[in-house]
């Protein structure tokens, strides 16, 4: 009798584990979505406050950003196979982008060099520089950690954890923006935004899907790399990506301030140069920027990959900046990450023969949550 009772309890726990919980959570989230959108008498009022003529365009541009971002990750993975340092490849790539962007700004007239007075008058206001310098330093950390993550772990192990990006955007928007508005007058437009119940449940779907993904790829699982390092239940590269998501919650707000102060093109130009200076300067100070390291960039294949990264990253960042100017960072990152997870995993399978066995259920849960988060 006791054995039968114990077996029944274990069966109950088995039913409430893993993918079954994910299915129940997705069903509850969809039910909440349906109730708010179609059964509530004021369902239209629950739509995002910024859902206007720019909303659809913002989502479309965010979709373009996700394609660029996925290709950047794949190209960095290919470049890491040439034993190029993470900080060095980020620094050189952003330096090339910055020089090219400055040349474009001079050609277009966004930046004037007719004389000292004209040059000074064309400089952005101080609010731009505060936001740009802070965002560029944080983005240098993000790019370096992302490069290390893709070098040390499978893309399909790391990329799904980028789904925590909209989670952090959501938490920062709900928890910190009201305080920032109250004490510093910063982010007041976002602080006044409200989020329906199904958005909160969508965040739960994303977090639980990421947990399932980490559990399904624990050290006992299969991977295309037998030497992947783990820290607790997750690969080390996945922890790098999770840390990046925390940083993204703040850099996106700084990006928005800088874009509104000077426009996306000038911000991109100055931001790339600031990132190059902080990344290469840090590498030089730590002894990583040596002539031996720089000689690796004379390899034609390495430079081809660097130029491809520059192009894909330019598409990604400029699309991202434009989307930030039109809609909330929560919705931008939701679109970018939802499709990016699937695209990055498929690139990992196609280009690096990575295994996706046992990961489709968690990835679907994450994509489902990210999709409803932006509706």
Coordinates of C-alpha atoms in Angstrom, one line a residue, residues 27-349:
X27 CA -1.5 27.3 -21.9
X28 CA -2.1 29.7 -18.9
X29 CA -0.2 32.5 -20.6
X30 CA -2.2 32.1 -23.8
X31 CA -5.5 32.0 -21.8
X32 CA -4.5 35.2 -20.1
X33 CA -3.6 36.7 -23.5
X34 CA -6.9 35.7 -25.0
X35 CA -8.8 37.1 -22.0
X36 CA -7.1 40.4 -22.2
X37 CA -7.2 40.8 -25.9
X38 CA -10.6 39.4 -26.8
X39 CA -12.8 39.0 -23.7
X40 CA -12.0 42.1 -21.7
X41 CA -14.2 45.1 -22.5
X42 CA -11.2 47.4 -22.4
X43 CA -8.9 45.0 -24.2
X44 CA -7.7 47.8 -26.6
X45 CA -6.5 49.8 -23.6
X46 CA -4.1 47.0 -22.7
X47 CA -2.2 47.4 -26.0
X48 CA 1.2 49.0 -25.7
X49 CA 1.0 52.8 -25.3
X50 CA 3.4 53.2 -28.2
X51 CA 1.4 51.1 -30.6
X52 CA 1.1 53.7 -33.3
X53 CA 2.2 54.1 -36.9
X54 CA 5.8 53.5 -35.9
X55 CA 5.0 50.3 -34.0
X56 CA 4.9 47.9 -36.9
X57 CA 8.0 49.5 -38.5
X58 CA 9.8 49.2 -35.2
X59 CA 9.0 45.5 -35.0
X60 CA 10.1 45.0 -38.6
X61 CA 13.4 46.7 -38.0
X62 CA 13.9 44.7 -34.9
X63 CA 13.5 41.6 -37.0
X64 CA 16.3 42.8 -39.3
X65 CA 18.4 43.3 -36.2
X66 CA 17.9 39.7 -35.1
X67 CA 19.2 38.4 -38.5
X68 CA 22.3 40.6 -38.3
X69 CA 22.9 39.6 -34.7
X70 CA 22.6 35.8 -35.4
X71 CA 25.2 36.1 -38.2
X72 CA 27.6 38.1 -36.0
X73 CA 27.5 35.3 -33.5
X74 CA 28.2 32.7 -36.1
X75 CA 31.0 34.7 -37.7
X76 CA 32.6 35.2 -34.2
X77 CA 32.4 31.5 -33.6
X78 CA 34.3 30.9 -36.9
X79 CA 36.9 33.6 -36.0
X80 CA 37.5 32.0 -32.6
X81 CA 38.8 28.9 -34.4
X82 CA 41.7 31.0 -35.6
X83 CA 42.9 31.6 -32.0
X84 CA 42.2 35.3 -32.1
X85 CA 41.8 37.0 -28.7
X86 CA 38.2 38.1 -27.8
X87 CA 39.2 41.7 -26.8
X88 CA 41.5 42.0 -29.8
X89 CA 38.9 41.0 -32.4
X90 CA 36.2 43.2 -30.8
X91 CA 38.6 46.1 -30.7
X92 CA 39.9 45.9 -34.3
X93 CA 36.3 45.3 -35.6
X94 CA 34.9 48.3 -33.8
X95 CA 37.9 50.5 -34.8
X96 CA 37.2 49.7 -38.5
X97 CA 33.5 50.4 -38.0
X98 CA 34.2 53.7 -36.3
X99 CA 36.5 55.0 -38.9
X100 CA 34.1 54.0 -41.7
X101 CA 31.2 55.6 -39.9
X102 CA 33.1 58.8 -39.3
X103 CA 33.9 59.0 -43.0
X104 CA 30.3 58.4 -43.9
X105 CA 29.2 61.2 -41.5
X106 CA 31.7 63.6 -43.1
X107 CA 30.5 62.7 -46.5
X108 CA 26.8 63.1 -45.6
X109 CA 27.3 66.4 -43.7
X110 CA 26.3 65.0 -40.3
X111 CA 29.8 65.9 -39.2
X112 CA 31.5 69.1 -40.4
X113 CA 35.3 69.8 -40.6
X114 CA 35.2 73.2 -42.3
X115 CA 36.8 74.8 -39.3
X116 CA 37.2 74.5 -35.5
X117 CA 34.1 76.6 -34.7
X118 CA 31.9 74.5 -37.2
X119 CA 33.3 71.3 -35.8
X120 CA 32.5 72.3 -32.1
X121 CA 29.0 73.5 -33.0
X122 CA 28.3 70.2 -34.7
X123 CA 29.2 68.2 -31.6
X124 CA 26.3 66.6 -29.7
X125 CA 25.2 68.0 -26.3
X126 CA 26.6 66.7 -23.0
X127 CA 23.7 64.4 -22.3
X128 CA 24.8 62.5 -25.4
X129 CA 28.4 62.1 -24.2
X130 CA 27.4 60.8 -20.7
X131 CA 25.1 58.2 -22.2
X132 CA 27.4 57.3 -25.1
X133 CA 30.5 56.8 -23.0
X134 CA 28.7 54.8 -20.3
X135 CA 26.9 52.6 -23.0
X136 CA 30.1 52.1 -25.0
X137 CA 32.1 50.9 -22.0
X138 CA 29.4 48.5 -21.0
X139 CA 29.0 47.3 -24.7
X140 CA 32.7 46.6 -24.8
X141 CA 32.2 44.2 -21.9
X142 CA 29.2 42.7 -23.6
X143 CA 30.9 42.1 -26.9
X144 CA 34.0 40.6 -25.2
X145 CA 31.9 38.2 -23.0
X146 CA 29.8 37.2 -26.0
X147 CA 32.9 36.4 -28.0
X148 CA 34.3 34.3 -25.1
X149 CA 30.9 32.5 -24.7
X150 CA 30.7 31.4 -28.4
X151 CA 34.4 30.4 -28.3
X152 CA 34.0 28.2 -25.2
X153 CA 30.6 26.7 -25.8
X154 CA 28.2 25.6 -28.6
X155 CA 26.2 28.5 -30.1
X156 CA 23.0 26.4 -29.5
X157 CA 23.9 26.2 -25.8
X158 CA 24.6 29.9 -25.4
X159 CA 22.2 31.6 -27.8
X160 CA 18.9 30.5 -26.0
X161 CA 20.0 32.3 -22.8
X162 CA 19.8 35.6 -24.8
X163 CA 16.1 35.1 -24.1
X164 CA 16.7 36.6 -20.7
X165 CA 17.4 39.9 -22.5
X166 CA 13.7 40.9 -22.7
X167 CA 13.2 39.5 -19.2
X168 CA 15.8 42.0 -17.9
X169 CA 14.4 44.8 -20.1
X170 CA 11.0 44.1 -18.5
X171 CA 12.3 44.0 -14.9
X172 CA 14.4 47.1 -15.4
X173 CA 11.4 48.9 -16.9
X174 CA 9.0 47.9 -14.2
X175 CA 11.3 48.0 -11.2
X176 CA 13.9 50.7 -11.8
X177 CA 12.5 53.2 -14.3
X178 CA 9.9 54.6 -11.9
X179 CA 12.7 55.2 -9.4
X180 CA 14.9 56.8 -12.0
X181 CA 12.1 59.0 -13.1
X182 CA 11.3 60.1 -9.6
X183 CA 14.8 60.9 -8.4
X184 CA 16.7 61.8 -11.7
X185 CA 14.0 62.6 -14.2
X186 CA 15.3 59.8 -16.4
X187 CA 13.1 57.4 -18.3
X188 CA 9.8 59.0 -17.3
X189 CA 8.0 58.0 -20.6
X190 CA 8.8 54.3 -19.9
X191 CA 7.9 54.6 -16.2
X192 CA 4.4 55.6 -17.1
X193 CA 3.9 52.5 -19.3
X194 CA 1.8 49.6 -18.0
X195 CA 2.1 45.9 -18.7
X196 CA -0.8 43.4 -19.0
X197 CA -0.8 40.2 -16.9
X198 CA 0.1 37.9 -19.8
X199 CA 3.4 39.8 -20.2
X200 CA 4.4 38.8 -16.7
X201 CA 3.5 35.2 -17.4
X202 CA 5.4 35.4 -20.7
X203 CA 8.5 36.3 -18.7
X204 CA 7.9 33.2 -16.6
X205 CA 7.8 31.1 -19.9
X206 CA 11.1 32.5 -21.0
X207 CA 12.8 31.9 -17.6
X208 CA 11.4 28.4 -17.2
X209 CA 12.3 27.5 -20.8
X210 CA 15.9 28.7 -20.2
X211 CA 16.0 26.6 -17.0
X212 CA 14.9 23.5 -18.9
X213 CA 17.5 24.2 -21.6
X214 CA 20.3 24.3 -19.1
X215 CA 19.0 21.2 -17.4
X216 CA 18.8 19.3 -20.7
X217 CA 22.4 20.3 -21.5
X218 CA 24.0 19.5 -18.2
X219 CA 27.5 17.9 -18.1
X220 CA 25.9 14.5 -18.7
X221 CA 24.3 15.6 -21.9
X222 CA 25.8 15.5 -25.4
X223 CA 27.5 18.3 -27.1
X224 CA 29.7 18.8 -30.1
X225 CA 32.5 19.9 -27.8
X226 CA 33.7 17.5 -25.2
X227 CA 35.8 20.1 -23.3
X228 CA 33.0 22.6 -22.6
X229 CA 33.5 24.0 -19.1
X230 CA 30.5 24.1 -16.6
X231 CA 29.9 26.3 -13.6
X232 CA 27.1 24.7 -11.6
X233 CA 24.3 23.4 -13.9
X234 CA 25.1 25.6 -16.9
X235 CA 28.0 25.9 -19.3
X236 CA 30.4 28.8 -18.6
X237 CA 29.5 30.4 -21.9
X238 CA 25.8 30.5 -20.8
X239 CA 26.7 32.4 -17.6
X240 CA 28.5 35.0 -19.8
X241 CA 25.4 35.4 -21.9
X242 CA 23.2 35.8 -18.7
X243 CA 25.5 38.5 -17.4
X244 CA 25.3 40.2 -20.7
X245 CA 21.5 40.2 -20.4
X246 CA 21.7 42.1 -17.1
X247 CA 24.0 44.7 -18.7
X248 CA 21.7 45.0 -21.8
X249 CA 18.9 46.1 -19.4
X250 CA 20.8 49.3 -18.8
X251 CA 22.6 49.9 -22.1
X252 CA 19.4 50.0 -24.1
X253 CA 18.2 52.9 -22.0
X254 CA 21.5 54.7 -22.5
X255 CA 21.3 54.0 -26.2
X256 CA 17.9 55.6 -26.4
X257 CA 19.1 58.8 -24.6
X258 CA 22.1 59.1 -27.0
X259 CA 20.0 58.4 -30.1
X260 CA 17.4 61.1 -29.2
X261 CA 20.3 63.6 -28.5
X262 CA 22.2 63.2 -31.8
X263 CA 20.7 60.6 -34.1
X264 CA 21.6 56.9 -34.7
X265 CA 24.4 57.5 -37.3
X266 CA 26.5 59.9 -35.2
X267 CA 25.9 57.7 -32.1
X268 CA 27.0 54.7 -34.0
X269 CA 30.2 56.4 -35.2
X270 CA 31.2 57.8 -31.9
X271 CA 30.1 54.7 -30.0
X272 CA 32.3 52.4 -32.2
X273 CA 35.4 54.6 -31.6
X274 CA 34.7 54.7 -27.9
X275 CA 34.3 50.9 -27.8
X276 CA 37.5 50.4 -29.8
X277 CA 39.4 52.7 -27.4
X278 CA 38.2 51.1 -24.2
X279 CA 38.6 47.5 -25.5
X280 CA 42.1 48.0 -27.1
X281 CA 43.2 50.2 -24.3
X282 CA 42.2 47.5 -21.7
X283 CA 43.9 44.8 -23.8
X284 CA 47.1 46.9 -24.0
X285 CA 47.1 47.6 -20.3
X286 CA 46.7 43.9 -19.5
X287 CA 49.5 42.9 -21.9
X288 CA 47.2 41.2 -24.4
X289 CA 47.7 43.6 -27.3
X290 CA 51.1 42.4 -28.5
X291 CA 52.7 42.4 -32.0
X292 CA 52.3 38.6 -32.1
X293 CA 48.5 39.0 -31.6
X294 CA 48.3 41.8 -34.2
X295 CA 50.1 39.6 -36.8
X296 CA 47.1 37.3 -36.7
X297 CA 45.1 40.0 -38.5
X298 CA 47.4 39.8 -41.5
X299 CA 45.9 36.5 -42.3
X300 CA 43.5 37.0 -45.3
X301 CA 40.9 34.6 -43.9
X302 CA 40.9 36.3 -40.5
X303 CA 40.6 39.8 -42.1
X304 CA 37.8 38.5 -44.4
X305 CA 35.9 37.3 -41.3
X306 CA 36.6 40.6 -39.5
X307 CA 35.1 42.6 -42.4
X308 CA 32.1 40.3 -42.6
X309 CA 31.6 40.9 -38.8
X310 CA 31.8 44.6 -39.4
X311 CA 29.1 44.5 -42.0
X312 CA 26.8 42.2 -40.1
X313 CA 27.3 44.1 -36.9
X314 CA 26.6 47.4 -38.6
X315 CA 23.3 46.1 -39.9
X316 CA 22.5 44.8 -36.4
X317 CA 23.3 47.9 -34.5
X318 CA 21.9 50.5 -36.8
X319 CA 18.6 48.5 -37.1
X320 CA 18.6 48.2 -33.3
X321 CA 19.1 51.9 -32.7
X322 CA 16.3 52.8 -35.1
X323 CA 14.0 50.3 -33.4
X324 CA 14.8 51.8 -30.0
X325 CA 13.9 55.2 -31.3
X326 CA 10.4 54.0 -32.4
X327 CA 9.3 51.5 -29.7
X328 CA 10.1 50.3 -26.1
X329 CA 13.3 48.3 -25.5
X330 CA 11.1 45.5 -24.1
X331 CA 9.4 44.9 -27.5
X332 CA 12.6 45.4 -29.5
X333 CA 14.5 42.8 -27.6
X334 CA 11.5 40.4 -27.5
X335 CA 11.4 40.3 -31.3
X336 CA 15.2 40.2 -31.7
X337 CA 15.7 37.4 -29.2
X338 CA 12.7 35.3 -30.1
X339 CA 13.7 34.7 -33.7
X340 CA 17.4 35.0 -32.9
X341 CA 17.4 32.0 -30.6
X342 CA 16.0 29.8 -33.3
X343 CA 18.2 31.3 -36.1
X344 CA 21.4 31.0 -34.0
X345 CA 20.7 27.4 -33.1
X346 CA 20.1 26.5 -36.7
X347 CA 23.3 28.3 -37.7
X348 CA 25.1 26.3 -35.0
X349 CA 23.7 23.0 -36.5

